[in-house]
CSV table of C-alpha atoms in Angstrom, one decimal:
chain,number,residue,atom,x,y,z
A,1,MET,CA,-51.5,-52.7,-5.9
A,2,ASN,CA,-52.2,-53.0,-2.1
A,3,GLY,CA,-52.4,-50.2,0.4
A,4,ARG,CA,-48.7,-50.5,1.4
A,5,SER,CA,-47.6,-50.5,-2.2
A,6,HIS,CA,-49.6,-47.3,-2.9
A,7,ALA,CA,-48.0,-45.7,0.1
A,8,GLU,CA,-44.5,-46.8,-0.9
A,9,HIS,CA,-45.1,-45.5,-4.4
A,10,ALA,CA,-46.4,-42.2,-3.2
A,11,GLU,CA,-43.4,-41.8,-0.9
A,12,HIS,CA,-41.0,-42.6,-3.8
A,13,VAL,CA,-42.7,-40.0,-6.0
A,14,PHE,CA,-42.6,-37.4,-3.2
A,15,SER,CA,-38.9,-38.1,-2.7
A,16,LEU,CA,-38.1,-37.6,-6.4
A,17,ARG,CA,-40.1,-34.4,-6.5
A,18,PHE,CA,-38.4,-33.2,-3.4
A,19,LEU,CA,-35.0,-33.9,-4.8
A,20,ARG,CA,-35.9,-32.0,-8.1
A,21,VAL,CA,-37.2,-29.0,-6.1
A,22,LEU,CA,-34.1,-29.0,-3.9
A,23,ARG,CA,-31.9,-29.0,-6.9
A,24,ALA,CA,-33.8,-26.2,-8.5
A,25,LEU,CA,-33.7,-24.1,-5.4
A,26,VAL,CA,-29.9,-24.5,-5.1
A,27,VAL,CA,-29.4,-23.6,-8.7
A,28,LEU,CA,-31.7,-20.6,-8.4
A,29,SER,CA,-29.8,-19.5,-5.3
A,30,PHE,CA,-26.6,-19.4,-7.3
A,31,PHE,CA,-28.0,-17.0,-9.9
A,32,ALA,CA,-30.1,-14.9,-7.6
A,33,ALA,CA,-27.1,-13.6,-5.7
A,34,PRO,CA,-25.4,-10.3,-6.5
A,35,ALA,CA,-22.2,-9.8,-8.4
A,36,ALA,CA,-18.5,-10.9,-8.0
A,37,ALA,CA,-18.2,-14.6,-8.0
A,38,GLN,CA,-15.1,-16.7,-7.8
A,39,GLN,CA,-12.9,-15.8,-10.7
A,40,THR,CA,-10.4,-17.6,-13.0
A,41,HIS,CA,-7.0,-16.2,-13.9
A,42,LEU,CA,-4.9,-17.6,-16.8
A,43,LEU,CA,-1.2,-17.5,-17.3
A,44,VAL,CA,0.0,-18.9,-20.6
A,45,ILE,CA,3.8,-19.2,-21.1
A,46,THR,CA,5.2,-20.1,-24.5
A,47,GLY,CA,8.8,-21.2,-24.2
A,48,VAL,CA,11.7,-21.1,-26.7
A,49,PRO,CA,10.5,-22.9,-29.9
A,50,GLY,CA,14.0,-23.7,-31.4
A,51,ASP,CA,12.8,-23.6,-35.0
A,52,GLU,CA,10.0,-22.2,-37.2
A,53,GLU,CA,8.0,-25.4,-37.2
A,54,HIS,CA,7.7,-25.5,-33.4
A,55,GLU,CA,7.2,-21.7,-33.2
A,56,GLN,CA,4.1,-22.1,-35.4
A,57,LYS,CA,2.7,-25.0,-33.4
A,58,PHE,CA,3.4,-23.4,-30.0
A,59,THR,CA,1.8,-20.1,-31.1
A,60,LYS,CA,-1.2,-21.9,-32.6
A,61,TRP,CA,-1.8,-23.8,-29.3
A,62,ALA,CA,-1.4,-20.8,-27.0
A,63,THR,CA,-3.7,-18.7,-29.2
A,64,ALA,CA,-6.3,-21.4,-29.3
A,65,PHE,CA,-6.2,-21.8,-25.5
A,66,VAL,CA,-6.6,-18.0,-24.9
A,67,ASP,CA,-9.4,-17.8,-27.6
A,68,ALA,CA,-11.3,-20.6,-25.9
A,69,ALA,CA,-11.2,-18.7,-22.6
A,70,ARG,CA,-12.2,-15.4,-24.1
A,71,LYS,CA,-14.7,-16.4,-26.7
A,72,LYS,CA,-16.3,-19.5,-25.4
A,73,GLU,CA,-16.0,-18.9,-21.6
A,74,GLN,CA,-16.2,-15.1,-21.8
A,75,LEU,CA,-13.2,-14.7,-19.5
A,76,PRO,CA,-12.3,-11.0,-19.3
A,77,ALA,CA,-9.0,-10.0,-21.1
A,78,ALA,CA,-7.8,-8.5,-17.8
A,79,ASN,CA,-7.8,-12.0,-16.3
A,80,ILE,CA,-5.5,-13.4,-19.0
A,81,THR,CA,-1.7,-13.1,-19.2
A,82,SER,CA,0.1,-14.6,-22.1
A,83,LEU,CA,3.9,-14.4,-22.4
A,84,ALA,CA,6.2,-15.5,-25.2
A,85,GLY,CA,9.6,-14.6,-26.7
A,86,GLN,CA,11.4,-11.9,-24.9
A,87,ALA,CA,8.5,-11.4,-22.4
A,88,ALA,CA,8.8,-15.0,-21.2
A,89,THR,CA,11.9,-14.6,-19.1
A,90,LYS,CA,12.5,-15.4,-15.5
A,91,ASP,CA,11.9,-11.8,-14.6
A,92,GLY,CA,8.8,-11.5,-16.8
A,93,ILE,CA,7.3,-14.6,-15.4
A,94,ASP,CA,8.0,-13.6,-11.9
A,95,LYS,CA,6.3,-10.2,-12.4
A,96,ALA,CA,3.3,-11.9,-14.0
A,97,VAL,CA,2.8,-14.3,-11.1
A,98,THR,CA,3.2,-11.5,-8.6
A,99,ALA,CA,0.6,-9.5,-10.4
A,100,ILE,CA,-1.9,-12.3,-10.4
A,101,ALA,CA,-1.3,-13.0,-6.7
A,102,ALA,CA,-2.0,-9.3,-6.0
A,103,ARG,CA,-5.3,-9.1,-8.0
A,104,SER,CA,-6.8,-12.5,-7.3
A,105,LYS,CA,-8.9,-13.3,-4.3
A,106,PRO,CA,-8.5,-16.3,-1.9
A,107,ASN,CA,-10.1,-19.4,-3.5
A,108,ASP,CA,-10.0,-17.9,-7.0
A,109,ASN,CA,-8.8,-20.4,-9.7
A,110,VAL,CA,-5.4,-19.8,-11.4
A,111,ILE,CA,-4.6,-21.9,-14.4
A,112,VAL,CA,-0.9,-21.9,-15.5
A,113,LEU,CA,-0.2,-23.5,-18.9
A,114,LEU,CA,3.4,-24.1,-20.2
A,115,ILE,CA,3.8,-24.8,-23.9
A,116,GLY,CA,7.3,-25.5,-25.1
A,117,HIS,CA,10.4,-27.7,-24.7
A,118,GLY,CA,11.6,-29.2,-21.4
A,119,SER,CA,14.9,-30.7,-20.3
A,120,PHE,CA,16.1,-33.1,-17.6
A,121,ASN,CA,19.7,-33.6,-16.4
A,122,GLY,CA,19.0,-36.7,-14.4
A,123,GLN,CA,18.1,-34.8,-11.2
A,124,THR,CA,16.3,-31.6,-12.0
A,125,ALA,CA,13.9,-30.7,-14.8
A,126,ALA,CA,13.5,-27.3,-16.4
A,127,PHE,CA,11.2,-25.4,-18.8
A,128,ASN,CA,13.1,-23.8,-21.6
A,129,ILE,CA,12.7,-20.0,-21.9
A,130,MET,CA,14.7,-17.0,-23.1
A,131,GLY,CA,17.8,-16.6,-20.9
A,132,PRO,CA,18.3,-19.0,-18.0
A,133,ASP,CA,15.7,-21.7,-17.9
A,134,LEU,CA,13.2,-22.0,-15.0
A,135,THR,CA,13.7,-25.2,-13.0
A,136,ALA,CA,11.0,-27.2,-11.3
A,137,PRO,CA,12.1,-26.0,-7.8
A,138,GLU,CA,12.1,-22.4,-9.0
A,139,TRP,CA,8.5,-22.8,-10.4
A,140,ALA,CA,7.5,-24.2,-7.0
A,141,LYS,CA,8.7,-21.0,-5.3
A,142,LEU,CA,6.8,-18.9,-7.8
A,143,MET,CA,3.6,-20.9,-7.3
A,144,ALA,CA,4.0,-20.4,-3.5
A,145,LYS,CA,2.9,-16.8,-4.1
A,146,LEU,CA,-0.5,-18.3,-5.0
A,147,SER,CA,-1.0,-20.4,-1.9
A,148,ALA,CA,-4.4,-18.8,-1.1
A,149,GLN,CA,-5.7,-19.7,-4.5
A,150,HIS,CA,-6.6,-22.9,-6.2
A,151,VAL,CA,-3.9,-23.5,-8.9
A,152,ALA,CA,-3.8,-25.8,-11.9
A,153,PHE,CA,-0.2,-26.0,-13.0
A,154,ILE,CA,0.0,-27.7,-16.5
A,155,ASN,CA,3.4,-28.4,-18.0
A,156,THR,CA,2.9,-29.9,-21.5
A,157,SER,CA,6.6,-30.1,-22.4
A,158,SER,CA,8.9,-33.1,-22.7
A,159,SER,CA,10.5,-34.3,-19.4
A,160,SER,CA,7.7,-32.6,-17.5
A,161,GLY,CA,7.1,-35.6,-15.4
A,162,ALA,CA,10.0,-34.6,-13.2
A,163,PHE,CA,7.9,-31.6,-12.1
A,164,LEU,CA,5.3,-33.7,-10.4
A,165,GLN,CA,7.1,-34.1,-7.0
A,166,PRO,CA,8.5,-30.6,-6.6
A,167,MET,CA,5.3,-28.9,-7.6
A,168,ALA,CA,2.9,-31.0,-5.5
A,169,ALA,CA,1.1,-28.9,-2.8
A,170,PRO,CA,-2.3,-28.6,-1.1
A,171,GLY,CA,-4.9,-26.8,-3.2
A,172,ARG,CA,-2.9,-27.4,-6.4
A,173,VAL,CA,-3.4,-29.6,-9.5
A,174,VAL,CA,-0.2,-30.6,-11.3
A,175,ILE,CA,-0.5,-32.0,-14.8
A,176,THR,CA,2.4,-33.1,-16.9
A,177,ALA,CA,2.6,-34.5,-20.4
A,178,THR,CA,5.0,-37.2,-19.3
A,179,LYS,CA,5.3,-39.5,-16.3
A,180,THR,CA,9.0,-39.1,-15.8
A,181,GLY,CA,11.9,-36.7,-16.7
A,182,GLY,CA,13.2,-39.5,-18.9
A,183,GLU,CA,10.5,-39.1,-21.5
A,184,LYS,CA,12.3,-36.6,-23.5
A,185,MET,CA,10.6,-36.8,-26.9
A,186,ASP,CA,8.4,-34.0,-28.3
A,187,THR,CA,4.9,-34.3,-26.8
A,188,SER,CA,1.5,-34.5,-28.5
A,189,PHE,CA,-0.3,-33.8,-25.2
A,190,PRO,CA,-0.5,-29.9,-25.6
A,191,GLU,CA,-2.3,-30.1,-28.9
A,192,PHE,CA,-5.1,-32.3,-27.6
A,193,PHE,CA,-5.3,-30.6,-24.2
A,194,VAL,CA,-5.9,-27.3,-25.9
A,195,GLU,CA,-8.3,-28.9,-28.4
A,196,ALA,CA,-10.4,-30.2,-25.5
A,197,PHE,CA,-11.7,-26.8,-24.6
A,198,ALA,CA,-13.2,-26.4,-28.1
A,199,ASP,CA,-14.6,-29.9,-28.5
A,200,ASP,CA,-18.0,-30.6,-27.0
A,201,ALA,CA,-17.0,-34.3,-26.8
A,202,ALA,CA,-14.6,-33.4,-24.0
A,203,ASP,CA,-17.6,-32.2,-21.9
A,204,ARG,CA,-18.3,-35.5,-20.2
A,205,ASP,CA,-20.9,-34.3,-17.7
A,206,ARG,CA,-22.7,-32.2,-20.3
A,207,ASN,CA,-22.8,-29.0,-18.2
A,208,GLY,CA,-21.7,-26.8,-21.2
A,209,HIS,CA,-18.1,-26.3,-19.9
A,210,VAL,CA,-14.9,-28.4,-20.0
A,211,SER,CA,-13.1,-28.7,-16.7
A,212,VAL,CA,-9.4,-29.2,-16.3
A,213,LEU,CA,-10.0,-32.8,-15.4
A,214,GLU,CA,-12.1,-33.4,-18.5
A,215,ALA,CA,-9.5,-31.8,-20.7
A,216,PHE,CA,-6.8,-34.0,-19.1
A,217,GLU,CA,-8.7,-37.2,-19.7
A,218,TYR,CA,-9.7,-36.2,-23.2
A,219,ALA,CA,-6.1,-35.3,-24.1
A,220,LYS,CA,-4.6,-38.5,-22.6
A,221,THR,CA,-7.0,-40.7,-24.5
A,222,LYS,CA,-6.4,-38.8,-27.8
A,223,VAL,CA,-2.6,-39.1,-27.4
A,224,THR,CA,-2.9,-42.9,-27.0
A,225,GLN,CA,-5.1,-43.1,-30.0
A,226,ALA,CA,-2.8,-41.0,-32.1
A,227,TYR,CA,0.2,-43.2,-31.3
A,228,GLN,CA,-1.8,-46.4,-32.0
A,229,GLN,CA,-3.0,-45.1,-35.3
A,230,LYS,CA,0.6,-44.4,-36.4
A,231,GLY,CA,1.7,-47.8,-35.1
A,232,ASN,CA,4.2,-46.1,-32.8
A,233,LEU,CA,5.3,-47.0,-29.3
A,234,LEU,CA,3.9,-44.6,-26.7
A,235,THR,CA,6.7,-42.3,-25.5
A,236,GLU,CA,4.7,-39.9,-23.4
A,237,HIS,CA,2.4,-40.8,-20.5
A,238,ALA,CA,0.4,-37.8,-19.2
A,239,THR,CA,0.0,-37.7,-15.4
A,240,MET,CA,-2.1,-35.7,-13.0
A,241,ASP,CA,-1.5,-35.1,-9.3
A,242,ASP,CA,-4.6,-33.7,-7.7
A,243,GLY,CA,-4.4,-35.0,-4.2
A,244,GLY,CA,-8.2,-35.5,-4.2
A,245,GLU,CA,-8.9,-38.0,-7.0
A,246,GLY,CA,-9.7,-35.3,-9.5
A,247,ARG,CA,-12.1,-33.4,-7.3
A,248,LEU,CA,-10.3,-30.1,-7.5
A,249,ALA,CA,-9.5,-30.5,-11.2
A,250,ALA,CA,-13.2,-31.2,-11.9
A,251,THR,CA,-14.2,-27.8,-10.5
A,252,MET,CA,-11.6,-25.7,-12.5
A,253,PHE,CA,-12.6,-24.1,-15.8
A,254,LEU,CA,-11.3,-21.5,-18.2
A,255,GLY,CA,-14.2,-19.3,-17.0
A,256,ILE,CA,-16.5,-19.6,-14.1
A,257,GLY,CA,-17.9,-22.8,-15.6
A,258,ARG,CA,-21.0,-23.0,-13.4
A,259,GLY,CA,-23.5,-20.9,-11.6
A,260,ASP,CA,-21.4,-20.0,-8.6
A,261,VAL,CA,-22.5,-18.4,-5.4
A,262,ALA,CA,-21.7,-14.7,-5.9
A,263,LEU,CA,-21.5,-13.3,-2.4
A,264,ASN,CA,-19.9,-10.0,-1.4
A,265,VAL,CA,-18.4,-11.3,1.9
A,266,ASP,CA,-15.1,-10.6,3.6
A,267,ALA,CA,-12.9,-13.6,2.8
A,268,ASN,CA,-10.5,-12.4,5.5
A,269,ASP,CA,-13.1,-13.1,8.2
A,270,PRO,CA,-12.1,-16.5,9.7
A,271,GLU,CA,-15.7,-17.7,9.9
A,272,VAL,CA,-16.4,-16.7,6.3
A,273,LYS,CA,-13.1,-18.3,5.2
A,274,ALA,CA,-14.0,-21.6,6.8
A,275,LEU,CA,-17.5,-21.5,5.3
A,276,LEU,CA,-16.0,-20.8,1.8
A,277,GLU,CA,-13.6,-23.7,2.2
A,278,GLN,CA,-16.4,-26.0,3.3
A,279,ARG,CA,-18.5,-24.9,0.4
A,280,ASP,CA,-15.7,-25.4,-2.1
A,281,THR,CA,-15.1,-28.9,-0.7
A,282,ILE,CA,-18.8,-29.8,-1.2
A,283,GLU,CA,-18.8,-28.4,-4.8
A,284,ARG,CA,-15.7,-30.5,-5.6
A,285,ASP,CA,-17.5,-33.5,-4.2
A,286,ILE,CA,-20.6,-32.7,-6.4
A,287,ALA,CA,-18.4,-32.4,-9.5
A,288,ALA,CA,-16.7,-35.7,-8.7
A,289,LEU,CA,-20.0,-37.4,-8.1
A,290,LYS,CA,-21.4,-36.2,-11.4
A,291,LEU,CA,-18.5,-37.9,-13.2
A,292,MET,CA,-19.3,-41.2,-11.5
A,293,LYS,CA,-23.0,-41.1,-12.4
A,294,ALA,CA,-22.8,-43.5,-15.3
A,295,THR,CA,-21.2,-46.2,-13.1
A,296,MET,CA,-23.5,-45.8,-10.1
A,297,ASP,CA,-26.8,-47.2,-9.0
A,298,GLU,CA,-29.4,-44.5,-9.7
A,299,ALA,CA,-30.9,-44.5,-6.2
A,300,LYS,CA,-27.5,-44.4,-4.6
A,301,TYR,CA,-26.5,-41.5,-6.8
A,302,ASP,CA,-29.7,-39.6,-6.1
A,303,ALA,CA,-29.3,-40.1,-2.3
A,304,GLN,CA,-25.6,-38.9,-2.3
A,305,MET,CA,-26.5,-35.9,-4.6
A,306,GLU,CA,-29.4,-35.0,-2.4
A,307,LYS,CA,-27.2,-35.0,0.7
A,308,LEU,CA,-24.5,-32.9,-1.0
A,309,LEU,CA,-27.0,-30.4,-2.4
A,310,THR,CA,-28.6,-30.1,1.1
A,311,ASP,CA,-25.2,-29.5,2.7
A,312,LEU,CA,-24.4,-26.9,0.0
A,313,ALA,CA,-27.7,-25.1,0.6
A,314,VAL,CA,-26.9,-24.9,4.3
A,315,LYS,CA,-23.5,-23.4,3.7
A,316,THR,CA,-24.9,-21.0,1.2
A,317,LYS,CA,-27.5,-19.8,3.7
A,318,ALA,CA,-24.8,-19.4,6.4
A,319,LEU,CA,-22.8,-17.3,4.0
A,320,ARG,CA,-25.8,-15.1,3.1
A,321,GLU,CA,-26.4,-14.5,6.8
A,322,ARG,CA,-22.8,-13.4,7.2
A,323,GLN,CA,-23.3,-11.2,4.1
A,324,LYS,CA,-26.3,-9.4,5.8
A,325,LYS,CA,-24.1,-8.7,8.8
């Protein structure tokens, strides 16, 4: 090995060590901060079952979803709202959304899961509940109360595809069990979507937590496999509208899901709000990059990750300076 080769080798080793140290520093900075990180709030709505068989299935799925949040992700019970039967009416749901909007902070995550039956009249889709059903436009008005939060709206019912366009909005993930309102058969998607949060196989990036994106991809694959095994024609095509190629969905979990930067700063301060938004964008880019690791050149992946982690460290430092003030 000549002198130049030794120099190049030394530089390469130094770069790798620097990257490892930088990653460690960023991770440590997450956990060294004081309390009150970004929080997750769940709203689970179980619609009218119609018969005993569906009631058992819907209740089982809703319970399993809440259990995954509480037991596996340690989400406080105060952050979970589950409505079914007489509680899941227009008025009850409106009050629940209003309460979440009041107690959640800007940039908190809110995950809304609908389990039940849906309908579509050729123009408007609805989710079937006690009393008058809630239509897609009405759901959009309810979710507008959460415009300051990141929202994952997940409708697992039949005909839910017709919710995609009315529900689309910045800072919102919309997931439906079907691609169109015309797919009116019972859906298998909710069973596998809920199952994902208890199955380590759904955790593609192996960070110990299943994101909304990972659960969607897991469930979509499982649905296709289930239909193929039975030799049936696929009658449901799960769809996701993220607006950012899965970057927001990749950062949403039933709990915190990661070592977040817990800073006691005033989110109403325009400068702080801008920094938080910039930090969130970087974190979404990091999550998206992790999902692409298996298909990328290692050197290119390391270079992009190093830049993102450096940018994240800069934003974190700026937020800490604001915190001191």
